[in-house]
Amino acid sequence: MKDKVNGIDLFYQIDGLGTPVVLLHAFPLNRTMWEPQVQELSNEFQIITPDFRGFGKSGATDDPYTMDLLADDILQLLKTLSLDEVILGGLSMGGYVAFALYRKQPDMVKGLILADTRAEADSEDGKKNRKAMADLAIQKGPLVIAEQMTPKLLGKTTMLKNDSVVQKVKKMMSSSSIAGISNSSLGMALRDDSNPTLKDIACPTLILVGAEDELTPVEAAENLHNKIKNSELQVIPNAGHISNLEQPSEFNNAVKSFLQQFK
Ligand code: MLT
């Protein structure tokens, strides 16, 4: 489905009925990374998976996509769908957007799922790397980004043993628009440190992380768990940064049992 929100055509999928659960995708992927969750969870819940601007089937714009801008897109989508309260889940960049959305409208978030993400802003070196990534996307295109990023996103177990996931992730990344990759890269570099937000998160929160995640490692997840009062942490064995695709059964089981309290 597509709706005009916040000045762009935002594409999203809705599957199933029940308590609404919004899942926000990682960079530079799109809503289809959530396929294993949509399949399994839409039997019991309403799963809403939007494509951020610049990704999947959503429209793109030209300026940096700050996490606040992406959060506003999602908030306007929820308004369009007449949803006042949701469970909000985000993986990596999806988690950065979830923090921004929580700061704007904590009352709309009944529960949080934070997967393979972190509260910290980028270091100075990290910011330089974002600019280099944006330039590379413009000069060489998404395929080069996909080749470079796939071994960083996926864990060593997946890289060695699960070629179908490797190919799926590579294909998803190479289908991303140049605008999406470069503008969200620049937007992530501008994001705030979310550590001060963590003590204010009052809703039940599930934190997930792949044991082999090198981008947002287990220590980053432990930091979230230590600072978010009502949180539980689960480390997913044999998974890297895209833990939901790398070990979908473990991921789904954790999410399913967390979601039971909201039925
Ligand atoms: C993501 O998976 O969304 C990105 O790796 C996040 C990041 O680069 O910080």
PDB file of C-alpha atoms and ligand atoms in Angstrom:
ATOM      1  CA  MET A   1       0.000   0.000   0.000  1.00  0.00           C
ATOM      2  CA  LYS A   2       1.114   3.520  -0.608  1.00  0.00           C
ATOM      3  CA  ASP A   3       0.051   6.779   1.076  1.00  0.00           C
ATOM      4  CA  LYS A   4       1.157  10.354   0.730  1.00  0.00           C
ATOM      5  CA  VAL A   5       2.710  11.234   4.102  1.00  0.00           C
ATOM      6  CA  ASN A   6       5.081  14.044   5.055  1.00  0.00           C
ATOM      7  CA  GLY A   7       5.421  15.067   1.402  1.00  0.00           C
ATOM      8  CA  ILE A   8       6.428  11.657   0.009  1.00  0.00           C
ATOM      9  CA  ASP A   9       4.808   8.448  -1.239  1.00  0.00           C
ATOM     10  CA  LEU A  10       5.421   6.066   1.644  1.00  0.00           C
ATOM     11  CA  PHE A  11       5.005   2.378   0.857  1.00  0.00           C
ATOM     12  CA  TYR A  12       4.045  -0.070   3.588  1.00  0.00           C
ATOM     13  CA  GLN A  13       2.666  -3.529   4.028  1.00  0.00           C
ATOM     14  CA  ILE A  14       0.032  -4.608   6.547  1.00  0.00           C
ATOM     15  CA  ASP A  15      -0.355  -8.292   7.349  1.00  0.00           C
ATOM     16  CA  GLY A  16      -2.647  -9.948   9.885  1.00  0.00           C
ATOM     17  CA  LEU A  17      -5.026  -8.686  12.533  1.00  0.00           C
ATOM     18  CA  GLY A  18      -4.622  -7.874  16.218  1.00  0.00           C
ATOM     19  CA  THR A  19      -2.359  -5.612  18.261  1.00  0.00           C
ATOM     20  CA  PRO A  20      -0.385  -3.477  15.775  1.00  0.00           C
ATOM     21  CA  VAL A  21       3.368  -4.080  15.625  1.00  0.00           C
ATOM     22  CA  VAL A  22       5.434  -1.706  13.456  1.00  0.00           C
ATOM     23  CA  LEU A  23       8.813  -3.038  12.294  1.00  0.00           C
ATOM     24  CA  LEU A  24      11.423  -0.555  11.008  1.00  0.00           C
ATOM     25  CA  HIS A  25      14.114  -1.875   8.695  1.00  0.00           C
ATOM     26  CA  ALA A  26      17.907  -1.512   8.685  1.00  0.00           C
ATOM     27  CA  PHE A  27      20.188   0.453   6.349  1.00  0.00           C
ATOM     28  CA  PRO A  28      20.441  -0.005   3.381  1.00  0.00           C
ATOM     29  CA  LEU A  29      17.677  -2.611   3.227  1.00  0.00           C
ATOM     30  CA  ASN A  30      13.893  -2.388   2.958  1.00  0.00           C
ATOM     31  CA  ARG A  31      10.696  -3.769   4.473  1.00  0.00           C
ATOM     32  CA  THR A  32      11.210  -7.207   2.864  1.00  0.00           C
ATOM     33  CA  MET A  33      13.968  -7.953   5.385  1.00  0.00           C
ATOM     34  CA  TRP A  34      11.066  -8.629   7.771  1.00  0.00           C
ATOM     35  CA  GLU A  35       9.559 -11.444   5.657  1.00  0.00           C
ATOM     36  CA  PRO A  36      10.301 -14.222   8.204  1.00  0.00           C
ATOM     37  CA  GLN A  37       8.682 -12.132  10.968  1.00  0.00           C
ATOM     38  CA  VAL A  38       5.664 -11.188   8.832  1.00  0.00           C
ATOM     39  CA  GLN A  39       5.097 -14.851   8.005  1.00  0.00           C
ATOM     40  CA  GLU A  40       5.317 -16.078  11.574  1.00  0.00           C
ATOM     41  CA  LEU A  41       3.835 -13.217  13.595  1.00  0.00           C
ATOM     42  CA  SER A  42       0.942 -12.113  11.394  1.00  0.00           C
ATOM     43  CA  ASN A  43      -1.041 -15.152  12.611  1.00  0.00           C
ATOM     44  CA  GLU A  44      -1.461 -13.395  15.951  1.00  0.00           C
ATOM     45  CA  PHE A  45      -0.640  -9.701  15.386  1.00  0.00           C
ATOM     46  CA  GLN A  46      -1.068  -6.948  12.826  1.00  0.00           C
ATOM     47  CA  ILE A  47       2.410  -6.465  11.380  1.00  0.00           C
ATOM     48  CA  ILE A  48       3.085  -3.125   9.671  1.00  0.00           C
ATOM     49  CA  THR A  49       6.318  -2.899   7.673  1.00  0.00           C
ATOM     50  CA  PRO A  50       7.037   0.458   6.013  1.00  0.00           C
ATOM     51  CA  ASP A  51       9.797   1.229   3.522  1.00  0.00           C
ATOM     52  CA  PHE A  52      11.706   4.300   4.732  1.00  0.00           C
ATOM     53  CA  ARG A  53      11.907   7.100   2.188  1.00  0.00           C
ATOM     54  CA  GLY A  54      14.491   6.267  -0.459  1.00  0.00           C
ATOM     55  CA  PHE A  55      14.127   2.500   0.064  1.00  0.00           C
ATOM     56  CA  GLY A  56      11.978  -0.290  -1.351  1.00  0.00           C
ATOM     57  CA  LYS A  57       8.932   1.185  -3.047  1.00  0.00           C
ATOM     58  CA  SER A  58       8.842   4.507  -1.164  1.00  0.00           C
ATOM     59  CA  GLY A  59       9.619   7.801  -2.835  1.00  0.00           C
ATOM     60  CA  ALA A  60      12.996   9.482  -2.370  1.00  0.00           C
ATOM     61  CA  THR A  61      13.919  13.076  -1.574  1.00  0.00           C
ATOM     62  CA  ASP A  62      17.200  14.924  -1.808  1.00  0.00           C
ATOM     63  CA  ASP A  63      18.305  16.175   1.596  1.00  0.00           C
ATOM     64  CA  PRO A  64      19.860  14.117   4.429  1.00  0.00           C
ATOM     65  CA  TYR A  65      17.300  11.815   6.015  1.00  0.00           C
ATOM     66  CA  THR A  66      17.689  12.636   9.679  1.00  0.00           C
ATOM     67  CA  MET A  67      16.330  10.124  12.166  1.00  0.00           C
ATOM     68  CA  ASP A  68      13.790  12.805  13.187  1.00  0.00           C
ATOM     69  CA  LEU A  69      12.589  13.110   9.592  1.00  0.00           C
ATOM     70  CA  LEU A  70      12.204   9.333   9.252  1.00  0.00           C
ATOM     71  CA  ALA A  71      10.400   9.223  12.625  1.00  0.00           C
ATOM     72  CA  ASP A  72       8.020  11.963  11.425  1.00  0.00           C
ATOM     73  CA  ASP A  73       7.271   9.887   8.317  1.00  0.00           C
ATOM     74  CA  ILE A  74       6.303   6.945  10.526  1.00  0.00           C
ATOM     75  CA  LEU A  75       4.281   9.096  12.937  1.00  0.00           C
ATOM     76  CA  GLN A  76       2.314  10.547  10.035  1.00  0.00           C
ATOM     77  CA  LEU A  77       1.756   7.069   8.658  1.00  0.00           C
ATOM     78  CA  LEU A  78       0.362   5.956  12.039  1.00  0.00           C
ATOM     79  CA  LYS A  79      -1.940   8.971  12.014  1.00  0.00           C
ATOM     80  CA  THR A  80      -3.126   8.073   8.508  1.00  0.00           C
ATOM     81  CA  LEU A  81      -3.838   4.554   9.753  1.00  0.00           C
ATOM     82  CA  SER A  82      -5.650   5.959  12.844  1.00  0.00           C
ATOM     83  CA  LEU A  83      -3.325   4.120  15.217  1.00  0.00           C
ATOM     84  CA  ASP A  84      -2.791   5.750  18.629  1.00  0.00           C
ATOM     85  CA  GLU A  85      -0.663   3.030  20.209  1.00  0.00           C
ATOM     86  CA  VAL A  86       1.678   0.434  18.739  1.00  0.00           C
ATOM     87  CA  ILE A  87       4.480  -1.938  19.601  1.00  0.00           C
ATOM     88  CA  LEU A  88       7.497  -0.441  17.857  1.00  0.00           C
ATOM     89  CA  GLY A  89      10.403  -2.531  16.651  1.00  0.00           C
ATOM     90  CA  GLY A  90      13.541  -1.428  14.840  1.00  0.00           C
ATOM     91  CA  LEU A  91      16.726  -3.133  13.725  1.00  0.00           C
ATOM     92  CA  SER A  92      19.880  -1.011  13.609  1.00  0.00           C
ATOM     93  CA  MET A  93      18.936   2.192  11.736  1.00  0.00           C
ATOM     94  CA  GLY A  94      15.324   1.167  12.460  1.00  0.00           C
ATOM     95  CA  GLY A  95      16.307   1.305  16.141  1.00  0.00           C
ATOM     96  CA  TYR A  96      17.807   4.802  15.748  1.00  0.00           C
ATOM     97  CA  VAL A  97      14.468   5.908  14.274  1.00  0.00           C
ATOM     98  CA  ALA A  98      12.610   4.154  17.098  1.00  0.00           C
ATOM     99  CA  PHE A  99      14.565   6.249  19.655  1.00  0.00           C
ATOM    100  CA  ALA A 100      13.690   9.444  17.748  1.00  0.00           C
ATOM    101  CA  LEU A 101      10.021   8.459  17.571  1.00  0.00           C
ATOM    102  CA  TYR A 102       9.952   7.573  21.268  1.00  0.00           C
ATOM    103  CA  ARG A 103      11.338  11.019  22.139  1.00  0.00           C
ATOM    104  CA  LYS A 104       8.559  12.659  20.106  1.00  0.00           C
ATOM    105  CA  GLN A 105       5.594  10.490  21.155  1.00  0.00           C
ATOM    106  CA  PRO A 106       6.373   8.165  24.084  1.00  0.00           C
ATOM    107  CA  ASP A 107       2.654   7.726  24.747  1.00  0.00           C
ATOM    108  CA  MET A 108       2.203   6.011  21.383  1.00  0.00           C
ATOM    109  CA  VAL A 109       4.723   3.280  22.174  1.00  0.00           C
ATOM    110  CA  LYS A 110       3.284   0.442  24.292  1.00  0.00           C
ATOM    111  CA  GLY A 111       6.326  -1.764  23.846  1.00  0.00           C
ATOM    112  CA  LEU A 112       9.729  -1.572  22.158  1.00  0.00           C
ATOM    113  CA  ILE A 113      11.822  -4.118  20.315  1.00  0.00           C
ATOM    114  CA  LEU A 114      15.399  -2.943  19.778  1.00  0.00           C
ATOM    115  CA  ALA A 115      17.420  -5.314  17.617  1.00  0.00           C
ATOM    116  CA  ASP A 116      21.100  -4.995  16.690  1.00  0.00           C
ATOM    117  CA  THR A 117      21.153  -1.294  17.452  1.00  0.00           C
ATOM    118  CA  ARG A 118      22.904   1.116  19.780  1.00  0.00           C
ATOM    119  CA  ALA A 119      22.279   4.361  21.607  1.00  0.00           C
ATOM    120  CA  GLU A 120      25.583   6.084  20.778  1.00  0.00           C
ATOM    121  CA  ALA A 121      25.924   8.728  18.072  1.00  0.00           C
ATOM    122  CA  ASP A 122      28.664   8.358  15.453  1.00  0.00           C
ATOM    123  CA  SER A 123      32.264   9.130  16.376  1.00  0.00           C
ATOM    124  CA  GLU A 124      34.128  11.736  14.302  1.00  0.00           C
ATOM    125  CA  ASP A 125      35.659   8.901  12.269  1.00  0.00           C
ATOM    126  CA  GLY A 126      32.258   7.304  11.896  1.00  0.00           C
ATOM    127  CA  LYS A 127      30.881  10.564  10.500  1.00  0.00           C
ATOM    128  CA  LYS A 128      33.695  10.702   7.944  1.00  0.00           C
ATOM    129  CA  ASN A 129      32.898   7.127   6.917  1.00  0.00           C
ATOM    130  CA  ARG A 130      29.237   8.079   6.385  1.00  0.00           C
ATOM    131  CA  LYS A 131      30.280  10.868   4.023  1.00  0.00           C
ATOM    132  CA  ALA A 132      32.580   8.424   2.185  1.00  0.00           C
ATOM    133  CA  MET A 133      29.700   5.933   1.908  1.00  0.00           C
ATOM    134  CA  ALA A 134      27.380   8.650   0.542  1.00  0.00           C
ATOM    135  CA  ASP A 135      30.007   9.656  -2.031  1.00  0.00           C
ATOM    136  CA  LEU A 136      30.685   6.046  -3.001  1.00  0.00           C
ATOM    137  CA  ALA A 137      26.970   5.402  -3.555  1.00  0.00           C
ATOM    138  CA  ILE A 138      26.780   8.442  -5.834  1.00  0.00           C
ATOM    139  CA  GLN A 139      29.959   7.600  -7.749  1.00  0.00           C
ATOM    140  CA  LYS A 140      29.767   3.809  -7.995  1.00  0.00           C
ATOM    141  CA  GLY A 141      26.135   2.880  -7.317  1.00  0.00           C
ATOM    142  CA  PRO A 142      24.340   0.464  -4.979  1.00  0.00           C
ATOM    143  CA  LEU A 143      25.955  -2.751  -6.246  1.00  0.00           C
ATOM    144  CA  VAL A 144      29.385  -1.678  -5.009  1.00  0.00           C
ATOM    145  CA  ILE A 145      27.861  -0.747  -1.644  1.00  0.00           C
ATOM    146  CA  ALA A 146      26.167  -4.155  -1.490  1.00  0.00           C
ATOM    147  CA  GLU A 147      29.444  -5.982  -2.200  1.00  0.00           C
ATOM    148  CA  GLN A 148      31.249  -3.972   0.467  1.00  0.00           C
ATOM    149  CA  MET A 149      28.603  -4.122   3.163  1.00  0.00           C
ATOM    150  CA  THR A 150      27.339  -7.693   2.968  1.00  0.00           C
ATOM    151  CA  PRO A 151      30.292  -9.264   4.834  1.00  0.00           C
ATOM    152  CA  LYS A 152      30.104  -6.505   7.456  1.00  0.00           C
ATOM    153  CA  LEU A 153      26.367  -6.921   8.059  1.00  0.00           C
ATOM    154  CA  LEU A 154      26.218 -10.692   8.156  1.00  0.00           C
ATOM    155  CA  GLY A 155      27.863 -12.868  10.781  1.00  0.00           C
ATOM    156  CA  LYS A 156      30.662 -15.290   9.966  1.00  0.00           C
ATOM    157  CA  THR A 157      28.351 -18.289  10.381  1.00  0.00           C
ATOM    158  CA  THR A 158      25.919 -16.929   7.795  1.00  0.00           C
ATOM    159  CA  MET A 159      28.720 -15.958   5.417  1.00  0.00           C
ATOM    160  CA  LEU A 160      30.061 -19.514   5.577  1.00  0.00           C
ATOM    161  CA  LYS A 161      26.898 -21.546   5.739  1.00  0.00           C
ATOM    162  CA  ASN A 162      23.867 -19.692   4.459  1.00  0.00           C
ATOM    163  CA  ASP A 163      24.304 -18.526   0.908  1.00  0.00           C
ATOM    164  CA  SER A 164      20.592 -17.914   0.355  1.00  0.00           C
ATOM    165  CA  VAL A 165      20.600 -15.236   3.093  1.00  0.00           C
ATOM    166  CA  VAL A 166      23.861 -13.778   1.719  1.00  0.00           C
ATOM    167  CA  GLN A 167      22.324 -13.475  -1.753  1.00  0.00           C
ATOM    168  CA  LYS A 168      19.021 -12.126  -0.422  1.00  0.00           C
ATOM    169  CA  VAL A 169      20.738  -9.356   1.559  1.00  0.00           C
ATOM    170  CA  LYS A 170      23.045  -8.469  -1.333  1.00  0.00           C
ATOM    171  CA  LYS A 171      20.103  -8.268  -3.724  1.00  0.00           C
ATOM    172  CA  MET A 172      18.073  -6.134  -1.322  1.00  0.00           C
ATOM    173  CA  MET A 173      20.959  -3.701  -0.885  1.00  0.00           C
ATOM    174  CA  SER A 174      21.730  -3.471  -4.574  1.00  0.00           C
ATOM    175  CA  SER A 175      18.082  -2.600  -5.260  1.00  0.00           C
ATOM    176  CA  SER A 176      18.262   0.454  -2.940  1.00  0.00           C
ATOM    177  CA  SER A 177      18.259   3.863  -4.577  1.00  0.00           C
ATOM    178  CA  ILE A 178      21.386   6.008  -4.619  1.00  0.00           C
ATOM    179  CA  ALA A 179      19.405   8.781  -2.920  1.00  0.00           C
ATOM    180  CA  GLY A 180      18.269   6.400  -0.173  1.00  0.00           C
ATOM    181  CA  ILE A 181      21.793   5.166   0.557  1.00  0.00           C
ATOM    182  CA  SER A 182      23.522   8.530   0.426  1.00  0.00           C
ATOM    183  CA  ASN A 183      20.873  10.590   2.224  1.00  0.00           C
ATOM    184  CA  SER A 184      20.273   8.158   5.059  1.00  0.00           C
ATOM    185  CA  SER A 185      24.017   7.739   5.485  1.00  0.00           C
ATOM    186  CA  LEU A 186      24.324  11.511   5.907  1.00  0.00           C
ATOM    187  CA  GLY A 187      21.256  11.513   8.174  1.00  0.00           C
ATOM    188  CA  MET A 188      22.667   8.835  10.488  1.00  0.00           C
ATOM    189  CA  ALA A 189      25.828  10.917  10.905  1.00  0.00           C
ATOM    190  CA  LEU A 190      23.660  13.750  12.240  1.00  0.00           C
ATOM    191  CA  ARG A 191      21.847  11.679  14.850  1.00  0.00           C
ATOM    192  CA  ASP A 192      21.960  12.493  18.561  1.00  0.00           C
ATOM    193  CA  ASP A 193      23.289  10.294  21.298  1.00  0.00           C
ATOM    194  CA  SER A 194      20.239   8.402  22.550  1.00  0.00           C
ATOM    195  CA  ASN A 195      21.820   7.412  25.885  1.00  0.00           C
ATOM    196  CA  PRO A 196      19.996  10.218  27.754  1.00  0.00           C
ATOM    197  CA  THR A 197      16.684   8.855  26.401  1.00  0.00           C
ATOM    198  CA  LEU A 198      17.207   5.357  27.821  1.00  0.00           C
ATOM    199  CA  LYS A 199      16.345   6.203  31.447  1.00  0.00           C
ATOM    200  CA  ASP A 200      13.026   7.669  30.249  1.00  0.00           C
ATOM    201  CA  ILE A 201      11.918   4.548  28.404  1.00  0.00           C
ATOM    202  CA  ALA A 202       9.204   3.152  30.606  1.00  0.00           C
ATOM    203  CA  CYS A 203       7.488   0.575  28.388  1.00  0.00           C
ATOM    204  CA  PRO A 204       8.429  -3.117  28.289  1.00  0.00           C
ATOM    205  CA  THR A 205      11.433  -3.448  25.978  1.00  0.00           C
ATOM    206  CA  LEU A 206      12.961  -6.456  24.277  1.00  0.00           C
ATOM    207  CA  ILE A 207      16.607  -6.124  23.242  1.00  0.00           C
ATOM    208  CA  LEU A 208      18.004  -8.587  20.728  1.00  0.00           C
ATOM    209  CA  VAL A 209      21.494  -8.894  19.309  1.00  0.00           C
ATOM    210  CA  GLY A 210      23.346 -11.408  17.173  1.00  0.00           C
ATOM    211  CA  ALA A 211      26.309 -12.926  19.048  1.00  0.00           C
ATOM    212  CA  GLU A 212      28.455 -12.279  15.931  1.00  0.00           C
ATOM    213  CA  ASP A 213      27.255  -8.703  15.356  1.00  0.00           C
ATOM    214  CA  GLU A 214      30.346  -6.576  14.778  1.00  0.00           C
ATOM    215  CA  LEU A 215      28.572  -3.314  13.871  1.00  0.00           C
ATOM    216  CA  THR A 216      26.449  -3.033  16.995  1.00  0.00           C
ATOM    217  CA  PRO A 217      28.065  -5.629  19.245  1.00  0.00           C
ATOM    218  CA  VAL A 218      26.706  -7.385  22.307  1.00  0.00           C
ATOM    219  CA  GLU A 219      28.233  -4.657  24.565  1.00  0.00           C
ATOM    220  CA  ALA A 220      26.044  -2.046  22.863  1.00  0.00           C
ATOM    221  CA  ALA A 221      22.981  -4.184  23.606  1.00  0.00           C
ATOM    222  CA  GLU A 222      24.115  -4.674  27.217  1.00  0.00           C
ATOM    223  CA  ASN A 223      24.362  -0.898  27.569  1.00  0.00           C
ATOM    224  CA  LEU A 224      20.732  -0.595  26.417  1.00  0.00           C
ATOM    225  CA  HIS A 225      19.677  -3.344  28.820  1.00  0.00           C
ATOM    226  CA  ASN A 226      21.512  -1.741  31.772  1.00  0.00           C
ATOM    227  CA  LYS A 227      19.890   1.642  31.194  1.00  0.00           C
ATOM    228  CA  ILE A 228      16.328   0.704  30.159  1.00  0.00           C
ATOM    229  CA  LYS A 229      14.556  -0.286  33.384  1.00  0.00           C
ATOM    230  CA  ASN A 230      11.890  -2.602  32.079  1.00  0.00           C
ATOM    231  CA  SER A 231      14.026  -4.454  29.553  1.00  0.00           C
ATOM    232  CA  GLU A 232      15.101  -7.997  28.747  1.00  0.00           C
ATOM    233  CA  LEU A 233      18.084  -8.964  26.618  1.00  0.00           C
ATOM    234  CA  GLN A 234      18.497 -11.967  24.408  1.00  0.00           C
ATOM    235  CA  VAL A 235      21.692 -12.786  22.510  1.00  0.00           C
ATOM    236  CA  ILE A 236      21.063 -14.801  19.350  1.00  0.00           C
ATOM    237  CA  PRO A 237      23.745 -17.407  18.648  1.00  0.00           C
ATOM    238  CA  ASN A 238      25.244 -17.787  15.152  1.00  0.00           C
ATOM    239  CA  ALA A 239      23.842 -14.465  13.951  1.00  0.00           C
ATOM    240  CA  GLY A 240      25.496 -11.221  12.921  1.00  0.00           C
ATOM    241  CA  HIS A 241      23.952  -7.773  12.500  1.00  0.00           C
ATOM    242  CA  ILE A 242      20.858  -8.887  10.570  1.00  0.00           C
ATOM    243  CA  SER A 243      19.858 -11.366  13.254  1.00  0.00           C
ATOM    244  CA  ASN A 244      16.185 -11.521  12.185  1.00  0.00           C
ATOM    245  CA  LEU A 245      17.146 -12.974   8.787  1.00  0.00           C
ATOM    246  CA  GLU A 246      20.170 -14.944   9.914  1.00  0.00           C
ATOM    247  CA  GLN A 247      18.424 -16.887  12.683  1.00  0.00           C
ATOM    248  CA  PRO A 248      14.713 -16.262  12.126  1.00  0.00           C
ATOM    249  CA  SER A 249      13.422 -19.030  14.428  1.00  0.00           C
ATOM    250  CA  GLU A 250      15.347 -17.793  17.475  1.00  0.00           C
ATOM    251  CA  PHE A 251      14.430 -14.199  16.668  1.00  0.00           C
ATOM    252  CA  ASN A 252      10.743 -15.001  16.162  1.00  0.00           C
ATOM    253  CA  ASN A 253      10.509 -17.075  19.323  1.00  0.00           C
ATOM    254  CA  ALA A 254      11.912 -14.217  21.404  1.00  0.00           C
ATOM    255  CA  VAL A 255       9.585 -11.668  19.790  1.00  0.00           C
ATOM    256  CA  LYS A 256       6.549 -13.920  20.028  1.00  0.00           C
ATOM    257  CA  SER A 257       6.985 -14.579  23.714  1.00  0.00           C
ATOM    258  CA  PHE A 258       7.609 -10.845  24.386  1.00  0.00           C
ATOM    259  CA  LEU A 259       4.455  -9.895  22.471  1.00  0.00           C
ATOM    260  CA  GLN A 260       2.131 -12.181  24.448  1.00  0.00           C
ATOM    261  CA  GLN A 261       1.746  -9.511  27.186  1.00  0.00           C
ATOM    262  CA  PHE A 262       0.156  -7.100  24.670  1.00  0.00           C
ATOM    263  CA  LYS A 263      -2.598  -9.416  23.377  1.00  0.00           C
TER     264      LYS A 263
HETATM  265  C1  MLT B   1      22.059  -0.591   9.766  1.00  0.00           C
HETATM  266  O1  MLT B   1      22.130  -1.837   9.724  1.00  0.00           O
HETATM  267  O2  MLT B   1      20.986   0.000   9.791  1.00  0.00           O
HETATM  268  C2  MLT B   1      23.344   0.165   9.758  1.00  0.00           C
HETATM  269  O3  MLT B   1      24.417  -0.717   9.824  1.00  0.00           O
HETATM  270  C3  MLT B   1      23.388   1.141  10.880  1.00  0.00           C
HETATM  271  C4  MLT B   1      24.681   1.888  10.945  1.00  0.00           C
HETATM  272  O4  MLT B   1      25.451   1.867   9.984  1.00  0.00           O
HETATM  273  O5  MLT B   1      24.921   2.532  11.977  1.00  0.00           O
END
